[in-house]
XYZ file of C-alpha atoms in Angstrom:
470
model
C 0.063 -0.142 0.078
C 1.105 3.568 -0.523
C 2.090 5.691 2.374
C 0.857 9.338 3.104
C 3.231 11.627 4.225
C 3.027 15.194 5.163
C 4.743 15.996 1.779
C 2.655 13.660 -0.366
C 2.415 9.927 -0.937
C 5.140 7.397 -1.149
C 4.228 4.686 -3.505
C 5.017 1.083 -3.102
C 7.536 0.843 -5.863
C 9.220 3.839 -4.335
C 9.610 2.287 -0.935
C 10.292 -1.050 -2.447
C 13.363 0.614 -4.456
C 14.857 2.039 -1.117
C 14.512 -1.468 0.614
C 16.232 -3.319 -2.270
C 19.246 -0.916 -1.640
C 19.738 -1.875 1.915
C 21.347 -4.476 4.130
C 18.776 -3.567 6.484
C 15.041 -3.383 6.584
C 12.122 -0.940 6.403
C 9.413 -0.916 8.533
C 5.956 0.413 7.312
C 2.816 1.543 9.090
C 1.047 -1.628 8.154
C 3.714 -4.049 9.258
C 2.980 -6.147 12.360
C 6.295 -4.805 14.218
C 5.376 -0.994 13.496
C 3.944 -0.053 16.752
C 6.938 -1.805 18.477
C 9.272 -0.125 16.013
C 8.003 3.416 16.466
C 7.941 3.355 20.436
C 10.696 5.350 22.224
C 11.948 5.249 25.679
C 9.952 8.586 26.793
C 6.290 7.790 26.164
C 5.519 11.423 26.230
C 6.031 11.184 22.519
C 3.747 9.049 20.621
C 4.716 9.626 16.996
C 3.624 7.875 13.710
C 6.607 8.062 11.094
C 5.848 7.198 7.472
C 9.033 4.991 7.424
C 11.617 3.438 9.828
C 14.745 2.588 8.067
C 16.851 0.011 10.347
C 20.314 0.458 9.209
C 22.779 -2.473 9.097
C 25.689 -0.226 8.210
C 26.900 3.315 7.126
C 25.950 2.371 3.498
C 22.274 1.968 4.626
C 22.318 5.487 6.365
C 23.782 7.039 3.258
C 20.778 5.524 1.337
C 18.340 6.306 3.708
C 19.587 10.114 3.822
C 19.594 10.372 0.093
C 16.039 8.972 0.210
C 14.691 11.353 2.701
C 16.219 14.426 0.739
C 14.915 13.245 -2.544
C 11.345 12.783 -1.117
C 11.587 15.923 1.048
C 10.852 13.957 4.364
C 11.327 15.048 7.907
C 14.285 13.255 9.315
C 14.498 11.858 12.816
C 17.763 9.793 13.997
C 17.489 7.351 16.508
C 20.184 5.733 18.524
C 19.173 4.656 22.099
C 15.881 6.558 21.632
C 16.245 8.152 24.855
C 16.067 11.708 23.537
C 14.030 13.603 26.141
C 12.534 15.995 23.816
C 11.529 13.195 21.401
C 13.977 13.858 18.697
C 14.338 10.133 18.095
C 10.866 9.993 16.177
C 8.493 12.293 14.152
C 5.150 12.250 12.433
C 4.961 11.258 8.714
C 8.878 11.287 8.181
C 11.546 8.855 7.989
C 13.156 7.655 11.228
C 16.970 6.501 10.590
C 17.093 3.848 13.252
C 20.780 3.138 13.787
C 19.962 0.637 17.006
C 21.145 -2.517 14.780
C 24.577 -0.855 14.474
C 26.340 -2.259 17.495
C 30.026 -2.941 16.470
C 33.019 -1.995 18.621
C 36.709 -2.503 18.121
C 38.871 -2.026 21.293
C 42.470 -1.294 20.950
C 43.771 -1.907 24.653
C 47.346 -0.847 23.737
C 46.361 2.752 22.475
C 43.316 2.715 24.777
C 40.850 3.490 22.123
C 37.622 2.147 21.032
C 35.724 2.951 17.548
C 31.927 2.213 18.451
C 29.095 2.391 16.136
C 26.209 4.766 17.273
C 23.564 2.095 17.644
C 25.280 1.051 21.063
C 24.014 1.782 24.313
C 26.412 2.440 27.322
C 25.515 -0.790 28.372
C 26.781 -2.189 25.083
C 30.043 -0.310 25.070
C 30.912 -0.731 28.894
C 30.525 -4.560 28.107
C 33.313 -4.374 25.586
C 35.651 -2.109 27.050
C 35.501 -3.460 30.515
C 36.755 -6.724 29.231
C 40.126 -4.823 28.953
C 39.690 -2.754 32.371
C 39.089 0.282 30.323
C 36.108 3.016 30.376
C 34.849 6.244 29.053
C 32.422 8.682 30.794
C 28.963 7.235 30.185
C 25.378 7.617 31.044
C 23.878 7.176 34.322
C 21.379 4.622 32.888
C 22.847 1.823 30.797
C 19.994 1.851 28.182
C 21.158 5.423 27.054
C 22.301 5.701 23.492
C 25.952 6.615 23.359
C 25.551 8.890 20.363
C 23.093 11.658 21.606
C 24.519 11.416 25.171
C 27.868 12.101 23.611
C 27.049 14.833 21.147
C 25.394 16.883 23.812
C 28.500 16.727 26.156
C 27.684 13.524 28.690
C 27.592 14.026 32.225
C 28.481 10.621 34.132
C 30.311 8.984 37.032
C 33.725 9.591 35.451
C 33.214 13.299 34.600
C 35.318 14.824 37.327
C 38.239 12.149 36.669
C 38.261 12.080 32.976
C 35.927 14.971 31.698
C 32.635 14.689 29.512
C 31.960 11.777 27.068
C 32.576 14.552 24.312
C 35.865 15.522 25.883
C 37.092 12.024 25.043
C 36.051 11.802 21.399
C 39.227 11.635 19.372
C 37.183 11.136 15.902
C 33.795 10.784 14.278
C 32.395 9.327 11.151
C 29.659 11.544 9.657
C 26.832 11.024 6.815
C 26.324 14.511 5.819
C 23.064 15.970 4.497
C 24.445 15.607 0.871
C 25.082 11.710 1.384
C 28.754 12.164 1.758
C 30.787 10.211 4.412
C 33.380 12.485 6.257
C 35.732 11.853 9.064
C 36.171 14.673 11.748
C 39.228 14.711 13.899
C 41.767 17.312 14.823
C 43.266 17.267 11.583
C 40.409 16.518 9.062
C 37.333 18.786 9.142
C 38.356 20.269 12.620
C 35.570 22.615 12.775
C 33.160 20.089 12.396
C 35.048 18.080 14.945
C 34.781 20.808 17.488
C 31.140 21.485 16.720
C 30.294 17.869 17.337
C 31.643 17.729 20.888
C 28.572 19.479 22.342
C 26.706 20.718 19.370
C 24.400 17.669 19.139
C 23.086 16.203 16.140
C 22.931 19.230 14.039
C 25.442 18.447 11.327
C 24.694 14.892 10.071
C 24.353 11.227 11.175
C 27.169 10.310 13.208
C 27.784 6.437 12.385
C 30.697 5.855 14.643
C 32.735 7.517 17.395
C 36.357 7.017 18.615
C 36.736 7.339 22.304
C 40.185 7.646 24.373
C 39.640 5.094 27.116
C 41.054 5.022 30.599
C 41.814 2.551 33.000
C 38.754 1.909 35.147
C 37.644 -0.732 37.492
C 36.690 -3.713 37.346
C 35.973 -2.803 41.026
C 35.134 0.908 42.105
C 33.893 2.275 45.275
C 30.138 3.530 44.697
C 26.663 3.365 45.716
C 24.290 5.650 47.634
C 23.481 6.909 51.088
C 19.866 7.910 51.837
C 18.931 10.567 54.431
C 15.419 11.535 55.707
C 13.763 14.678 54.526
C 14.372 16.553 57.856
C 17.980 16.331 57.556
C 18.147 17.538 53.897
C 19.258 21.044 54.453
C 22.177 20.031 56.614
C 22.981 16.954 54.320
C 23.237 19.380 51.115
C 24.880 22.233 52.880
C 27.481 19.864 54.217
C 27.988 18.218 50.847
C 28.536 21.612 49.413
C 31.433 22.379 51.556
C 32.885 18.924 50.937
C 32.928 19.240 47.304
C 35.675 22.100 47.318
C 38.316 19.529 48.582
C 36.950 16.197 47.087
C 39.751 14.384 44.720
C 38.941 14.240 41.092
C 38.349 10.452 41.578
C 35.270 11.146 43.456
C 31.853 12.161 41.428
C 28.827 12.764 43.467
C 25.255 14.018 43.284
C 22.187 14.539 45.428
C 18.946 13.328 44.178
C 15.847 14.918 46.012
C 13.206 12.420 45.437
C 10.496 10.130 46.956
C 11.416 6.842 48.557
C 10.265 3.796 46.292
C 9.043 0.643 48.128
C 12.376 -1.099 47.883
C 13.234 -3.827 50.310
C 16.423 -2.238 51.745
C 14.342 0.610 53.069
C 12.181 0.421 56.025
C 8.280 0.342 55.426
C 7.828 3.556 57.068
C 9.977 5.478 54.841
C 8.249 4.387 51.697
C 6.564 7.069 50.109
C 8.325 9.944 51.988
C 10.660 12.579 50.709
C 14.196 11.770 50.947
C 17.715 13.117 50.112
C 19.877 10.509 48.158
C 23.718 11.130 47.863
C 25.181 8.900 45.294
C 28.754 8.780 44.343
C 31.478 6.778 42.776
C 35.215 6.923 43.513
C 37.165 6.028 39.993
C 40.232 4.527 41.512
C 41.359 2.108 43.983
C 38.381 1.161 46.283
C 40.478 0.989 49.336
C 41.804 4.556 48.724
C 38.454 5.653 48.059
C 37.051 4.824 51.554
C 38.805 7.988 53.212
C 37.432 10.139 50.540
C 33.802 8.897 51.149
C 33.992 8.713 54.733
C 32.786 12.395 55.373
C 29.683 11.695 53.124
C 28.680 8.981 55.599
C 28.421 11.628 58.351
C 26.510 14.471 56.992
C 23.564 13.244 59.059
C 22.109 10.092 60.274
C 21.414 7.791 57.294
C 18.292 5.719 56.676
C 20.473 3.267 54.880
C 24.351 3.339 53.551
C 24.882 1.300 50.670
C 28.214 2.801 49.622
C 30.779 -0.110 49.144
C 33.126 -1.835 46.589
C 31.213 -2.929 43.445
C 31.900 -3.561 39.775
C 32.011 -0.735 37.709
C 29.142 -2.218 35.522
C 27.225 -2.495 38.581
C 27.711 1.235 39.178
C 26.711 1.934 35.373
C 23.329 -0.059 36.032
C 22.783 0.610 39.647
C 19.925 3.189 38.388
C 18.230 1.176 35.697
C 15.522 -0.305 37.601
C 14.110 3.314 38.263
C 14.492 4.196 34.735
C 12.740 1.892 32.624
C 11.113 2.757 29.368
C 7.356 3.746 28.842
C 7.026 6.473 31.528
C 6.224 9.997 30.576
C 9.531 12.179 31.167
C 10.177 15.841 30.835
C 13.712 16.990 31.877
C 15.168 20.643 32.125
C 18.289 22.011 33.895
C 20.385 24.853 34.705
C 24.223 25.268 35.643
C 24.190 26.938 39.047
C 26.334 27.997 41.958
C 25.088 26.241 45.221
C 24.680 29.289 47.383
C 22.213 29.248 50.293
C 19.588 30.852 48.220
C 20.001 28.310 45.423
C 19.811 25.433 48.052
C 16.738 26.895 49.633
C 15.077 27.111 45.937
C 15.960 23.398 45.296
C 14.371 22.451 48.591
C 11.263 24.342 48.347
C 10.587 22.702 44.949
C 11.430 19.253 46.515
C 8.563 19.843 48.721
C 6.177 20.375 45.845
C 7.109 17.577 43.619
C 3.738 16.441 41.665
C 4.659 12.823 41.447
C 6.581 10.250 43.477
C 8.875 9.826 40.290
C 9.570 13.587 39.987
C 13.032 14.596 41.207
C 15.737 17.331 41.377
C 19.339 16.416 41.042
C 22.464 18.325 42.033
C 25.429 17.005 39.836
C 28.863 17.896 41.203
C 31.162 19.269 38.389
C 34.691 20.627 38.486
C 37.898 18.482 38.166
C 38.719 17.424 34.568
C 35.384 18.904 33.386
C 36.457 22.385 34.269
C 40.033 21.981 33.254
C 38.869 21.774 29.468
C 39.592 25.515 27.842
C 36.127 26.668 27.092
C 36.795 27.462 23.430
C 38.101 23.641 22.906
C 34.779 22.218 22.235
C 31.175 23.582 21.670
C 30.391 22.397 25.255
C 31.871 25.776 26.621
C 30.044 25.967 29.970
C 32.956 24.885 32.344
C 32.778 27.427 35.003
C 29.859 26.337 37.013
C 30.317 23.858 39.837
C 26.881 22.304 39.879
C 24.341 21.355 37.229
C 20.603 21.087 38.574
C 18.495 18.708 36.571
C 14.689 19.133 37.131
C 12.695 15.962 36.207
C 9.100 15.414 35.870
C 8.197 11.669 35.455
C 5.010 9.771 35.700
C 4.096 6.310 34.461
C 0.957 7.784 32.844
C -0.214 11.152 30.911
C -2.703 12.064 33.709
C -2.113 15.599 34.814
C 1.313 15.453 33.017
C 1.066 18.952 31.722
C 0.858 19.970 35.384
C 4.000 18.179 36.148
C 5.724 19.875 33.238
C 4.515 23.359 34.577
C 6.340 22.423 37.999
C 9.373 21.620 36.248
C 9.549 24.719 34.194
C 8.746 26.765 37.343
C 11.321 24.980 39.355
C 13.821 25.509 36.715
C 13.169 29.358 36.197
C 13.739 30.095 39.880
C 16.846 27.765 40.365
C 18.435 29.148 37.173
C 18.676 32.648 38.685
C 21.400 31.346 40.918
C 23.648 30.747 37.838
C 23.850 32.329 34.491
C 20.830 31.267 32.895
C 22.751 28.825 31.017
C 21.489 25.079 30.253
C 22.695 21.678 29.596
C 21.686 20.834 25.903
C 20.783 17.310 26.646
C 18.267 18.409 29.085
C 16.945 21.509 27.946
C 13.307 20.242 27.975
C 11.839 21.847 24.800
C 13.081 22.417 21.368
C 12.538 26.230 21.729
C 15.289 28.848 20.286
C 15.708 30.511 23.751
C 16.681 27.050 25.216
C 19.066 26.498 22.348
C 20.764 30.101 22.872
C 20.717 29.295 26.704
C 22.812 26.141 25.800
C 25.288 27.915 23.141
C 25.640 31.433 24.099
C 27.384 34.276 22.183
C 30.270 33.270 19.976
C 29.886 29.676 20.510
C 26.371 29.908 18.820
C 27.852 31.919 15.813
C 30.608 29.426 15.184
C 27.910 26.564 15.446
C 25.766 28.483 12.536
C 29.112 28.626 10.310
C 29.563 24.916 10.724
C 25.981 24.066 9.968
C 26.114 26.425 6.967
C 29.000 24.056 5.669
C 27.511 20.796 6.327
C 23.654 21.110 6.318
C 22.924 24.487 4.762
C 19.086 23.307 4.201
C 18.452 22.189 7.783
C 17.818 18.427 6.676
C 18.865 17.610 10.263
C 16.627 19.844 12.415
C 14.925 17.332 14.796
C 17.531 18.505 17.560
C 18.384 21.416 19.643
C 18.656 22.887 16.469
C 21.200 25.359 15.022
C 19.675 26.904 12.219
C 21.662 27.821 9.216
C 22.025 31.373 8.307
C 19.754 31.141 5.215
C 16.970 29.961 7.357
C 17.327 32.259 10.278
């Protein structure tokens, strides 16, 4: 059957010709697997693409890009499908699905890995930990490596080894005109600069090469849970400790509601709590002294900080972040002044859902030592990233939850420079993009966009519009 799109009708012969040129497959709206294939991690986005192209390799990506351009189709690029803003899917257009592309080659001597961008962090950690190596990855292992990295990438190794994007040494990109280009320090250096923080604006990234670091297999990590009445003293004490923490230790405080987990007393279930989560990326024995002060910020409900496999730390939060819930994330880089912490705690008391949270991510260390001009991720001078998360298993009153998150972010952001983390902007709005890419950085990104995607084929992202479309 023919397929209706926003631009017209795709005939059977046209789609059959596309599929004949692929090693992968095409999923059509009338196929039995269509509903499963179109679903993304964030259930807040329920889209119906005209076609889903499951790419088996770079050649398939080239073919899909050429087809989308020839048919004037809206393009969504999907890796792990975690895009909070919904960029992994679309109505009526084409989804270029990279998820079958999961190859990785690890060079343990040079400590490098070349990874196809259908991989999740669980996939990549599995390959690199076989050699005792790792790179900064997502806090949830089902997150795709590509979107996470292209927007920066904050994880448990951020203070020891920087952002995921700081560790990218090269990328393979299919551009809007169907070319395959390499981007590194010597070849297409401006594209290389832009990819490290500039998101998916410049083409389909089909592989990333990372610098790896010795990590694990055992680390010291886990969580310490404090009751609500101690939250103020805990977060204030944490703030004081962060000034002298070693780079090996990365922490965050999660203001959340206690789930009904077996290691928590029943009387705590459903109450608001402060959860200190952290990992020491070094010898676990040496890490004991570093984490010891975290245990005495108050009287813990439970202390689950201890030695564990690095892959265990990377999957620690997975059970709380399964697919199928409605999600809205927004963020602000801040300084944790008394007023800022008061604002965070006030909004913690008004979370509209037990799954809604506020996170304070510790930065600094290797993250802060990267020169601002070295990558498109230029916001290196804030000590804390605050993420505001509205999450619910169903859509009931979800608009009200989004309103809570926006209001919380607006107030908390006043305690910084108004800047935001591009992976968690919440909305695909121009003011949010400018808050992620201020001033000369945005202007430079526009110049790269003009070179590699002058017609804005790749616009389902935190979009850097080319100058002719401005």
